[in-house]
Amino acid sequence: MPCGGQGRCGRCAVIVQDGAGIRRRSTLRLSADDLAAGYVLACQTVVEGDALVTIPVQEKIERRLVTDKTAAAVTLPFFYDPLQHQSVRLFPLAIEPPSVVDQTDDWSRLKRALASARLPLLSRWDASQDNWMQLKQAVDSSPEMSDLSADLPTLRRLGTTLREHNWSVTAVVEMDTWDRPTGSARLVDLLPPGQVGHLWGAAVDIGTTTVSLYLADLLTGEVVAKAAEYNGQIKRGEDVISRIIYASKNNGLAELQSLVAATINELLEQATRRANISPSEIYKMTVAGNSTMIHLLLGLPPGSIRLEPFVTAINHPAPVRAGELGIDIHPQASVDCLPGVASYVGADISAGVVGSQMCSSSALTLFLDVGTNGEMVLGDCDWLISCACSAGPAFEGAGVQDGMRATLGAIEEVWINSETCEPTYRVIPNPKLEAQGLPTPPRGICGSGLISLLSEMFITGVIDKAGNPNFDLGSPRIRQGEHGPEYVIVWGDQSEHGRDIVITKVDIDNLIRAKGAIYAGFTVLAQSVGIDLHMVERVLIGGSFGQYINIEKAIQIGLLPDLPWEKFHFLGNTALHGALLALLNREYRQQVGEAAQKMTYLELSADNTFYEAFTSALFLPHTNLAQFPSVAEVLADREAQT
Amino acid sequence: MPCGGQGRCGRCAVIVQDGAGIRRRSTLRLSADDLAAGYVLACQTVVEGDALVTIPVQEKIERRLVTDKTAAAVTLPFFYDPLQHQSVRLFPLAIEPPSVVDQTDDWSRLKRALASARLPLLSRWDASQDNWMQLKQAVDSSPEMSDLSADLPTLRRLGTTLREHNWSVTAVVEMDTWDRPTGSARLVDLLPPGQVGHLWGAAVDIGTTTVSLYLADLLTGEVVAKAAEYNGQIKRGEDVISRIIYASKNNGLAELQSLVAATINELLEQATRRANISPSEIYKMTVAGNSTMIHLLLGLPPGSIRLEPFVTAINHPAPVRAGELGIDIHPQASVDCLPGVASYVGADISAGVVGSQMCSSSALTLFLDVGTNGEMVLGDCDWLISCACSAGPAFEGAGVQDGMRATLGAIEEVWINSETCEPTYRVIPNPKLEAQGLPTPPRGICGSGLISLLSEMFITGVIDKAGNPNFDLGSPRIRQGEHGPEYVIVWGDQSEHGRDIVITKVDIDNLIRAKGAIYAGFTVLAQSVGIDLHMVERVLIGGSFGQYINIEKAIQIGLLPDLPWEKFHFLGNTALHGALLALLNREYRQQVGEAAQKMTYLELSADNTFYEAFTSALFLPHTNLAQFPSVAEVLADREAQT
C-alpha cells in the first residue's frame, strides 16, 4: 500500500462486522461515518481475538475518498416561486387596438393593458386553488405600472411589434433592480403572443483563469446548462496584476473588455445550443468575479486597484444593459455585476458568502476561496470580516518546475513509503488510454498533487520542517539537481515527455510561502476579532482549487487550520452559485449586497501583524506545533514506528 | 396713399392736437392707444372747424405699424432662481483622497463628498443674508444623494478625472427629471475645479420647415444666443406626410433622424461660437416640435401618425441621452422631448400653450399656431381643447404660383386703389440694395402678402366673395391667363425675374380653402364646448407665420374671427419659448406635461361637423356675414363711397 503501513493513505480500509477482538491504533484517516459503518485501516488494527472482516472491492474505496470532495449538485436553498422571487416577468397581453374614438398612443395603450391585466403568465404554474390565492396576492402587491419605462431601442420597435402581432403580445418586464427596489418597472421586450413557456437568465463567474456560466429557466428556477472556458484575457497576462498593467496601455482596457465579453458570448453559445434556444432570449444576467475582473468587464480603468492605497473605482455598480458591454444576450437585458468589498475582496467573495450560505447561520464560520489569491472571510450571520493574501499561483502549478493545471496527465495525489522513500501516485486519466486499458503516463503535478506530495515528504521525513531534503536517507530520489536539492517523483522512463518529474527546494519554498500566506491570513483575521482558530465551527471552501484537495494533507502542511475533518465542506464554485441565487431571487440578491456592505475589510499591508504571522507560518506545519495537535500526533506516531 | 382714401392702409395717420373741430368717419385702422394719442386717419376725417394738426414723419408711422407685430424679446415670466428652478446643478467638491485606512471606492467617496457638501456653487449668486437663507433652505430640501446614479461612460472617466484634478472637482448633477420628480440624482460629468462660472442648456423647436434654438446660461437664466436654420430633412420632403412616407423606406428613418440631428448640431455650432463655448459644455436640452418631428428625432417609426386612426408611438417620451441621438452636446446630457397630445397636436402646441401663458389665466383664450398645419387650442387655466386642420401650406407660399417664403424680395403687404385697381406693395428689402439707395425688385409674394392681397382684392371688389375676378372693372391687371383668370400685381418690367407677378383663380381657391379650414377649426372647437367665438377674450398667435400678418386683413378674408384688434397678440415662436421655460424651470416643465395631459383632442375626421363648417367658410369672409360685423361695416362703407 502506498503509505507503507503508516495509516495515512487509507487504501487498506476493511470492514469489521463483529469487532469484539479488534483494537484500533489510529483512526486518523477515517471519518465518524466510516467508523460507524465499521471501517478500520488494516495497517492500524491489531487482531486480539475472533473477528469477521470483509475486504471491499478496491475501486469502491477509491471512489468513496474522491467523490466526497466533489461539488454539490445545483440545488436551491428555497422553493422557487417566480412571482415572489423573480424580478423579470412575462405578461401576456390582449390590447384593444386604437380607433378614431380612442387615439391613445401606443405606449400609454400598452401601459394601460399592463396595469389592468397584471396577471403574469406562467405556463408551468399549477393553477390549483392555493396557488391561485398566492398568485392573486403576488399580483395585488406587485408594483404599479404607471411609471413603466423603456429604453429607446425598445420604444423604437414598439409600434411595429404591436401591429405585426395584431395587438396580442407577451411583454417582458423587469419589475425592479437592486438599486430601484420599488421600481420603476421597465419594458425589456415584446414577444409574439405564443412565446410564454420560458424566460431565460444567466449567472456568470468571471475567474482570472476560468469563466463559468449557468443558464437558468426563470420560470422554474432550473439550471438547464452549464459551461466553462478559460478566460480569453489569459493571452494578455496570467494574473490580475499583469492584466491591470495591460489595461493601462493604449487600447488595452478596451481589448480586455472585449476579450472577456467574447468568452462570455462563447459560453452563452455553448449553453444555449444545448438548451436549443437563442442567446437573445436571455433577459437577465448576474455576474460575480474579483474586483479586477468586474472592472474589466465594465470597461472601468482598474489602475487604482494595483497601486497603494488599493482602491476600486466602484464596489457596487448599478445594472447596465448587455448591449453596453457587447454581451450577446438581449441587448436591453440587465447585466447586474454583484458588489465587491474592496480591491482584493471582490464580488466573487460576497457572492461566495451567500452561495455558501455562510451568512445564514449563527455558527462561527471560516470561508475560504483559494485561487491565484487567497481570499477569506470569518464570521456568522451577524458579522463578517475579510482579507486577501497574495498567496501567488504556486498551488495552481505556476512557479513550480513541474507544476501544471489539473488536466489529463497531472499527478493529483501522492503517497510515499516511509521505509523506501518510493512514491505511488494517482494521475488524472486520459479517457482514450483508459478505454484501451492503458495507464496514463504523468506529465506534471497539479495543485492537489503538490499538497499531497509536500505532506507526504514531510510526514515521511523526506524533507524537514523547513523543507530541506534529507540526503541521509540514502534514496536515489533525493539528489542534488541543476537548481539545487530535489526529489524525483517520476523517472523519465515513466513520464509522458521522458524527463524526470521532480520537486525542487525552490518549488518547496514557493509552496511554503503560499501556504504560509494563507494560514497567516486566518491567524490575523481571528486575532483581529479576538477569536482562537479552534473555535471555528465550519470551514467552507469555495473555488475550483478547493474541490479536489485532501483535507488531511492540507492540514499536515499547515495550509488549513487543524480542525476535525467533518468541519470542512468543499462547495465548488461558490461565486457562481451565489450569482445563481442572486439571479433567481431578489432576496438573495439583497443578501449579497448586505454581505458586501457589512463585511469589514482588513488591509493586511496596513501594519506588521500579517508579516509576523506569515514568518511564523514558513515552517511545516508551523513554527508553533501546538497549533496542529493532529499533526503532532502523526509525527509522534511516526517516531514511535521508526 | 395706397388704399385710395378708404381708411384701410393707415398711411395717412396724423395727430390732431386740438380736436374740437374734427369729426372721425372711420377709426377701423386705429387702436385704442392710437386714438388716445390723438391719431386720426386724414382720409377718414372731416374738418368742421379750427384744428391743430401735426403730420408725423412717415417712417415713424410705418415703424409703428410694423413693430407692433414683431415677437416680444426673451423675458421670463418669473424671477429665475437656479436653486429652486433648475434640475441641473454644479457642486464644487474637495474630496478627501483615499488611504490605506480609508479604502472607500471612488464612487462612494464622491457620493459621500456630495452628500456632506451639498452647497451648490453659483458664482454669480449674491450671498447676501436673505439669499443665503434661501440657499440654505434649498439645500436642506434638496434630494438625497444616496441613490446617486451615473451612466457607464461617466463611471469609466471617474477614477482618472478625480486623480487628474487631485480630488478637487466640480460635479455636474442632474437632480431630477419630469419622470423621476423625486430623483434619483444623476452624475452627468466631473469638471476641473475652476469650471464653475457657467452651466449651459439649450432649448430647441423643430419645425417641419425651420429649426430654432436658444442657448441659455442655467445659472442666470439668460438667453445668450439664438440660431435658426432650415430643417435639413427638407430635401427628403417639404411636409410631414412626405417625411413619414420617406421614413418608411429602407433606411429612410435613420437618414431623417441624422438629418435633423445634423441641423441641431449646426445650430449648436453657431450659437456656441457666438457665446465662445464648446457644445460639449451643454448639459441639458429641451425639445419642442410636432409629433412627427419628435418621432423622427427619437428614431421612432412615425408611420401610424399618417394612417387612420392616426396614433403616435408615444406622446410623452422619457428623457434620453444626447449621445443616443447623435446630438453633439455632452453625450450624457438629458435631451427632454416635450409631450404632445396627439398625432397632429404635438409638443409644439403643449409647449406653445405654456410659452404663451395661455393656461395661466382664467380668460377664455384661443391659441393658434399656423404653419403647414393649423393647430389651435381653446380654453383657460381649467380646461383646454385642441384640434388640427390640414390647412395646407398655401399661406407659406406653397401651391401658389408666385408664392414664396418671407425672405428678401417677397411682397409682404399690398394695398389696392379701389378706383384704379392699381396696387401698391411693400417688399422685404435687400439690405445691399437698400444701402445703395436702390429699391428691392419683388420676386414673389409671401404669406402675409397673400393675406393682404386677398383682403384688398375682396374689399375693393377686384374679386367677389367666391374669389372670382371682376372683369367688368376693365382693369388691364384683371385678365385671362394661361391657367384661367388672374390679377397682375407686378408687371414684368418691375419684377426681379422680368416676369409678371400674378395671383390666379386657382391660387385664390387654394388660399380660401386654407383659411376656410382654419376658421372651421375655430368654429368646431367653440361649438364642441358650446361657446360663441365672440366670447373669446384673447387670441394668442404663435408660430413664425403669425409674426407678420395684418390682423385687420386676416379678419377681412375670414382667416381670423372678427374680434377687436387689441384681443390679438402675436407671440412669435411660442413653442421655442415654451421649451425655454421648460429648460429653465421644472415647474414650467411640469406645466407642459399637465397641459398635454388635460388637453382634450378633437379628431375632426371623426364626424361631419368639421366638413360642414369648412364648406360654410369657403367664402370671403364667410357664408354668414353676420359672423364678421366689422367686415360688413367696411363693405357697407365701400358701398356708400362708390
mmCIF file of C-alpha atoms in Angstrom, chain A residues 414-640:
data_model
loop_
_atom_site.group_PDB
_atom_site.id
_atom_site.type_symbol
_atom_site.label_atom_id
_atom_site.label_comp_id
_atom_site.label_asym_id
_atom_site.label_seq_id
_atom_site.Cartn_x
_atom_site.Cartn_y
_atom_site.Cartn_z
ATOM 1 C CA VAL A 414 0.948 11.084 -3.993
ATOM 2 C CA TRP A 415 1.877 8.587 -1.278
ATOM 3 C CA ILE A 416 5.429 7.961 -0.129
ATOM 4 C CA ASN A 417 6.590 4.775 1.514
ATOM 5 C CA SER A 418 8.417 5.915 4.644
ATOM 6 C CA GLU A 419 10.810 2.979 4.558
ATOM 7 C CA THR A 420 11.865 3.085 0.917
ATOM 8 C CA CYS A 421 11.041 6.750 0.107
ATOM 9 C CA GLU A 422 9.410 5.345 -3.057
ATOM 10 C CA PRO A 423 6.296 7.215 -4.201
ATOM 11 C CA THR A 424 2.976 5.927 -5.513
ATOM 12 C CA TYR A 425 0.727 8.380 -7.303
ATOM 13 C CA ARG A 426 -2.637 8.797 -8.967
ATOM 14 C CA VAL A 427 -2.788 10.526 -12.367
ATOM 15 C CA ILE A 428 -5.835 12.231 -13.876
ATOM 16 C CA PRO A 429 -6.533 9.610 -16.518
ATOM 17 C CA ASN A 430 -6.734 10.156 -20.256
ATOM 18 C CA PRO A 431 -10.052 8.520 -21.204
ATOM 19 C CA LYS A 432 -8.702 7.375 -24.592
ATOM 20 C CA LEU A 433 -5.839 5.437 -22.999
ATOM 21 C CA GLU A 434 -8.125 4.198 -20.260
ATOM 22 C CA ALA A 435 -10.526 2.766 -22.851
ATOM 23 C CA GLN A 436 -7.631 0.733 -24.241
ATOM 24 C CA GLY A 437 -6.744 -0.488 -20.761
ATOM 25 C CA LEU A 438 -3.538 1.544 -20.765
ATOM 26 C CA PRO A 439 -2.273 3.679 -17.860
ATOM 27 C CA THR A 440 -1.906 7.450 -18.411
ATOM 28 C CA PRO A 441 1.757 8.485 -18.153
ATOM 29 C CA PRO A 442 2.211 11.527 -15.884
ATOM 30 C CA ARG A 443 3.205 14.955 -17.314
ATOM 31 C CA GLY A 444 3.494 17.019 -14.135
ATOM 32 C CA ILE A 445 1.857 17.772 -10.790
ATOM 33 C CA CYS A 446 -1.266 19.800 -10.178
ATOM 34 C CA GLY A 447 -2.268 21.717 -7.024
ATOM 35 C CA SER A 448 -3.826 18.855 -5.072
ATOM 36 C CA GLY A 449 -0.851 16.682 -6.055
ATOM 37 C CA LEU A 450 1.561 19.294 -4.728
ATOM 38 C CA ILE A 451 -0.227 19.483 -1.372
ATOM 39 C CA SER A 452 -0.265 15.712 -1.170
ATOM 40 C CA LEU A 453 3.406 15.477 -2.160
ATOM 41 C CA LEU A 454 4.551 18.145 0.277
ATOM 42 C CA SER A 455 2.644 16.494 3.117
ATOM 43 C CA GLU A 456 3.982 13.013 2.333
ATOM 44 C CA MET A 457 7.570 14.265 2.065
ATOM 45 C CA PHE A 458 7.222 15.975 5.422
ATOM 46 C CA ILE A 459 5.485 13.163 7.291
ATOM 47 C CA THR A 460 7.898 10.521 5.937
ATOM 48 C CA GLY A 461 10.908 12.692 6.702
ATOM 49 C CA VAL A 462 11.990 13.124 3.079
ATOM 50 C CA ILE A 463 12.095 16.828 3.971
ATOM 51 C CA ASP A 464 12.325 18.503 7.360
ATOM 52 C CA LYS A 465 10.008 21.176 8.738
ATOM 53 C CA ALA A 466 11.965 23.885 6.883
ATOM 54 C CA GLY A 467 11.547 21.972 3.608
ATOM 55 C CA ASN A 468 15.155 20.764 3.302
ATOM 56 C CA PRO A 469 15.532 17.274 1.719
ATOM 57 C CA ASN A 470 17.195 14.689 3.947
ATOM 58 C CA PHE A 471 20.144 13.329 1.983
ATOM 59 C CA ASP A 472 20.916 10.981 4.904
ATOM 60 C CA LEU A 473 18.029 8.715 3.841
ATOM 61 C CA GLY A 474 20.246 7.497 1.005
ATOM 62 C CA SER A 475 17.421 7.365 -1.554
ATOM 63 C CA PRO A 476 18.421 7.917 -5.212
ATOM 64 C CA ARG A 477 15.296 10.039 -5.465
ATOM 65 C CA ILE A 478 16.778 12.648 -3.153
ATOM 66 C CA ARG A 479 19.550 14.279 -5.129
ATOM 67 C CA GLN A 480 21.375 17.473 -5.995
ATOM 68 C CA GLY A 481 19.759 18.777 -9.184
ATOM 69 C CA GLU A 482 20.588 21.592 -11.581
ATOM 70 C CA HIS A 483 18.713 24.087 -9.363
ATOM 71 C CA GLY A 484 19.737 22.660 -6.025
ATOM 72 C CA PRO A 485 18.291 19.806 -3.933
ATOM 73 C CA GLU A 486 15.297 17.960 -5.400
ATOM 74 C CA TYR A 487 13.123 14.847 -5.025
ATOM 75 C CA VAL A 488 12.272 12.713 -8.071
ATOM 76 C CA ILE A 489 8.615 11.643 -8.214
ATOM 77 C CA VAL A 490 8.681 10.016 -11.636
ATOM 78 C CA TRP A 491 11.693 8.700 -13.501
ATOM 79 C CA GLY A 492 11.949 9.784 -17.108
ATOM 80 C CA ASP A 493 11.161 6.318 -18.494
ATOM 81 C CA GLN A 494 7.690 6.504 -16.926
ATOM 82 C CA SER A 495 6.781 10.121 -17.728
ATOM 83 C CA GLU A 496 4.991 11.273 -20.848
ATOM 84 C CA HIS A 497 7.803 13.520 -22.003
ATOM 85 C CA GLY A 498 10.687 11.238 -20.999
ATOM 86 C CA ARG A 499 12.100 13.679 -18.461
ATOM 87 C CA ASP A 500 12.192 13.115 -14.705
ATOM 88 C CA ILE A 501 9.326 14.779 -12.843
ATOM 89 C CA VAL A 502 10.837 16.428 -9.741
ATOM 90 C CA ILE A 503 10.096 18.884 -6.982
ATOM 91 C CA THR A 504 12.997 21.210 -6.150
ATOM 92 C CA LYS A 505 13.878 23.043 -2.939
ATOM 93 C CA VAL A 506 12.921 26.268 -4.775
ATOM 94 C CA ASP A 507 9.477 24.802 -5.552
ATOM 95 C CA ILE A 508 9.094 23.721 -1.934
ATOM 96 C CA ASP A 509 9.964 27.233 -0.704
ATOM 97 C CA ASN A 510 7.383 28.704 -3.066
ATOM 98 C CA LEU A 511 4.730 26.326 -1.801
ATOM 99 C CA ILE A 512 5.609 27.007 1.828
ATOM 100 C CA ARG A 513 5.373 30.758 1.225
ATOM 101 C CA ALA A 514 1.975 30.299 -0.450
ATOM 102 C CA LYS A 515 0.523 28.130 2.326
ATOM 103 C CA GLY A 516 2.157 30.404 4.909
ATOM 104 C CA ALA A 517 0.431 33.465 3.462
ATOM 105 C CA ILE A 518 -2.949 31.756 3.609
ATOM 106 C CA TYR A 519 -2.509 30.461 7.118
ATOM 107 C CA ALA A 520 -1.241 33.856 8.235
ATOM 108 C CA GLY A 521 -4.444 35.312 6.793
ATOM 109 C CA PHE A 522 -6.547 33.036 9.022
ATOM 110 C CA THR A 523 -4.444 33.923 12.023
ATOM 111 C CA VAL A 524 -4.709 37.674 11.530
ATOM 112 C CA LEU A 525 -8.442 37.531 10.824
ATOM 113 C CA ALA A 526 -9.037 35.524 14.004
ATOM 114 C CA GLN A 527 -6.693 37.696 16.076
ATOM 115 C CA SER A 528 -8.364 40.893 14.854
ATOM 116 C CA VAL A 529 -11.662 39.808 16.394
ATOM 117 C CA GLY A 530 -10.067 38.083 19.408
ATOM 118 C CA ILE A 531 -11.026 34.561 18.420
ATOM 119 C CA ASP A 532 -8.985 31.394 18.577
ATOM 120 C CA LEU A 533 -8.975 29.468 15.268
ATOM 121 C CA HIS A 534 -10.058 26.301 17.078
ATOM 122 C CA MET A 535 -13.375 27.962 17.903
ATOM 123 C CA VAL A 536 -14.314 27.887 14.215
ATOM 124 C CA GLU A 537 -17.327 25.635 13.747
ATOM 125 C CA ARG A 538 -17.307 25.339 9.956
ATOM 126 C CA VAL A 539 -14.732 25.804 7.236
ATOM 127 C CA LEU A 540 -16.372 26.368 3.847
ATOM 128 C CA ILE A 541 -14.029 26.031 0.916
ATOM 129 C CA GLY A 542 -15.012 27.543 -2.430
ATOM 130 C CA GLY A 543 -13.267 27.838 -5.754
ATOM 131 C CA SER A 544 -12.306 25.121 -8.191
ATOM 132 C CA PHE A 545 -8.967 24.674 -6.399
ATOM 133 C CA GLY A 546 -10.712 23.629 -3.227
ATOM 134 C CA GLN A 547 -12.681 20.921 -4.941
ATOM 135 C CA TYR A 548 -10.007 18.248 -5.067
ATOM 136 C CA ILE A 549 -7.674 18.820 -2.161
ATOM 137 C CA ASN A 550 -7.176 16.309 0.598
ATOM 138 C CA ILE A 551 -8.018 17.964 3.923
ATOM 139 C CA GLU A 552 -5.749 15.748 5.983
ATOM 140 C CA LYS A 553 -2.733 16.587 3.862
ATOM 141 C CA ALA A 554 -3.602 20.256 3.608
ATOM 142 C CA ILE A 555 -3.662 20.334 7.431
ATOM 143 C CA GLN A 556 -0.390 18.450 7.609
ATOM 144 C CA ILE A 557 1.459 21.107 5.615
ATOM 145 C CA GLY A 558 -0.226 23.877 7.619
ATOM 146 C CA LEU A 559 -2.355 25.218 4.774
ATOM 147 C CA LEU A 560 -5.632 24.626 6.597
ATOM 148 C CA PRO A 561 -6.142 25.023 10.352
ATOM 149 C CA ASP A 562 -6.091 21.826 12.390
ATOM 150 C CA LEU A 563 -9.771 21.131 12.918
ATOM 151 C CA PRO A 564 -11.767 17.894 12.753
ATOM 152 C CA TRP A 565 -12.285 16.862 9.127
ATOM 153 C CA GLU A 566 -16.066 16.932 9.338
ATOM 154 C CA LYS A 567 -15.937 20.691 9.862
ATOM 155 C CA PHE A 568 -14.603 21.165 6.340
ATOM 156 C CA HIS A 569 -17.015 21.447 3.434
ATOM 157 C CA PHE A 570 -15.992 21.729 -0.209
ATOM 158 C CA LEU A 571 -18.589 23.723 -2.051
ATOM 159 C CA GLY A 572 -17.130 24.092 -5.528
ATOM 160 C CA ASN A 573 -17.715 27.387 -7.285
ATOM 161 C CA THR A 574 -19.498 29.321 -4.529
ATOM 162 C CA ALA A 575 -19.205 32.578 -6.519
ATOM 163 C CA LEU A 576 -21.148 31.078 -9.412
ATOM 164 C CA HIS A 577 -23.659 29.546 -7.013
ATOM 165 C CA GLY A 578 -24.106 32.946 -5.345
ATOM 166 C CA ALA A 579 -24.595 34.576 -8.747
ATOM 167 C CA LEU A 580 -27.274 31.966 -9.500
ATOM 168 C CA LEU A 581 -29.099 32.648 -6.229
ATOM 169 C CA ALA A 582 -28.964 36.398 -6.958
ATOM 170 C CA LEU A 583 -30.276 35.737 -10.468
ATOM 171 C CA LEU A 584 -33.241 33.752 -9.229
ATOM 172 C CA ASN A 585 -34.208 35.518 -6.046
ATOM 173 C CA ARG A 586 -34.194 39.209 -5.285
ATOM 174 C CA GLU A 587 -33.900 38.425 -1.565
ATOM 175 C CA TYR A 588 -30.608 36.629 -2.177
ATOM 176 C CA ARG A 589 -29.535 39.473 -4.434
ATOM 177 C CA GLN A 590 -30.158 41.766 -1.491
ATOM 178 C CA GLN A 591 -28.203 39.416 0.792
ATOM 179 C CA VAL A 592 -25.174 39.715 -1.479
ATOM 180 C CA GLY A 593 -25.424 43.494 -1.190
ATOM 181 C CA GLU A 594 -25.797 43.297 2.567
ATOM 182 C CA ALA A 595 -22.883 40.867 2.865
ATOM 183 C CA ALA A 596 -20.646 43.236 0.884
ATOM 184 C CA GLN A 597 -21.944 46.149 2.934
ATOM 185 C CA LYS A 598 -21.380 44.666 6.369
ATOM 186 C CA MET A 599 -18.140 42.861 5.566
ATOM 187 C CA THR A 600 -15.184 44.560 7.225
ATOM 188 C CA TYR A 601 -12.105 44.508 5.055
ATOM 189 C CA LEU A 602 -8.791 44.075 6.791
ATOM 190 C CA GLU A 603 -5.960 45.577 4.762
ATOM 191 C CA LEU A 604 -3.027 43.255 5.580
ATOM 192 C CA SER A 605 -0.430 45.745 4.381
ATOM 193 C CA ALA A 606 -1.620 48.362 6.881
ATOM 194 C CA ASP A 607 0.741 47.154 9.686
ATOM 195 C CA ASN A 608 3.213 44.367 10.647
ATOM 196 C CA THR A 609 0.725 41.903 12.117
ATOM 197 C CA PHE A 610 0.379 39.946 8.932
ATOM 198 C CA TYR A 611 4.109 39.867 8.256
ATOM 199 C CA GLU A 612 4.793 38.397 11.682
ATOM 200 C CA ALA A 613 2.118 35.739 11.290
ATOM 201 C CA PHE A 614 3.472 34.955 7.847
ATOM 202 C CA THR A 615 7.020 34.483 9.132
ATOM 203 C CA SER A 616 5.774 32.081 11.809
ATOM 204 C CA ALA A 617 3.934 30.074 9.157
ATOM 205 C CA LEU A 618 7.025 29.489 6.996
ATOM 206 C CA PHE A 619 7.528 26.005 8.501
ATOM 207 C CA LEU A 620 5.792 22.657 8.122
ATOM 208 C CA PRO A 621 3.183 22.769 9.503
ATOM 209 C CA HIS A 622 4.049 25.876 11.611
ATOM 210 C CA THR A 623 6.670 27.260 13.979
ATOM 211 C CA ASN A 624 4.282 26.545 16.798
ATOM 212 C CA LEU A 625 3.387 22.851 16.517
ATOM 213 C CA ALA A 626 0.832 23.272 19.324
ATOM 214 C CA GLN A 627 -1.464 24.835 16.757
ATOM 215 C CA PHE A 628 -1.511 21.498 14.911
ATOM 216 C CA PRO A 629 -2.163 18.806 17.537
ATOM 217 C CA SER A 630 -3.300 16.191 14.983
ATOM 218 C CA VAL A 631 -0.072 16.652 13.042
ATOM 219 C CA ALA A 632 1.918 16.430 16.265
ATOM 220 C CA GLU A 633 0.160 13.124 16.909
ATOM 221 C CA VAL A 634 1.018 11.754 13.455
ATOM 222 C CA LEU A 635 4.634 12.825 13.873
ATOM 223 C CA ALA A 636 4.719 11.145 17.279
ATOM 224 C CA ASP A 637 3.208 8.024 15.694
ATOM 225 C CA ARG A 638 5.945 8.034 13.074
ATOM 226 C CA GLU A 639 8.640 8.456 15.723
ATOM 227 C CA ALA A 640 7.180 5.516 17.609
#
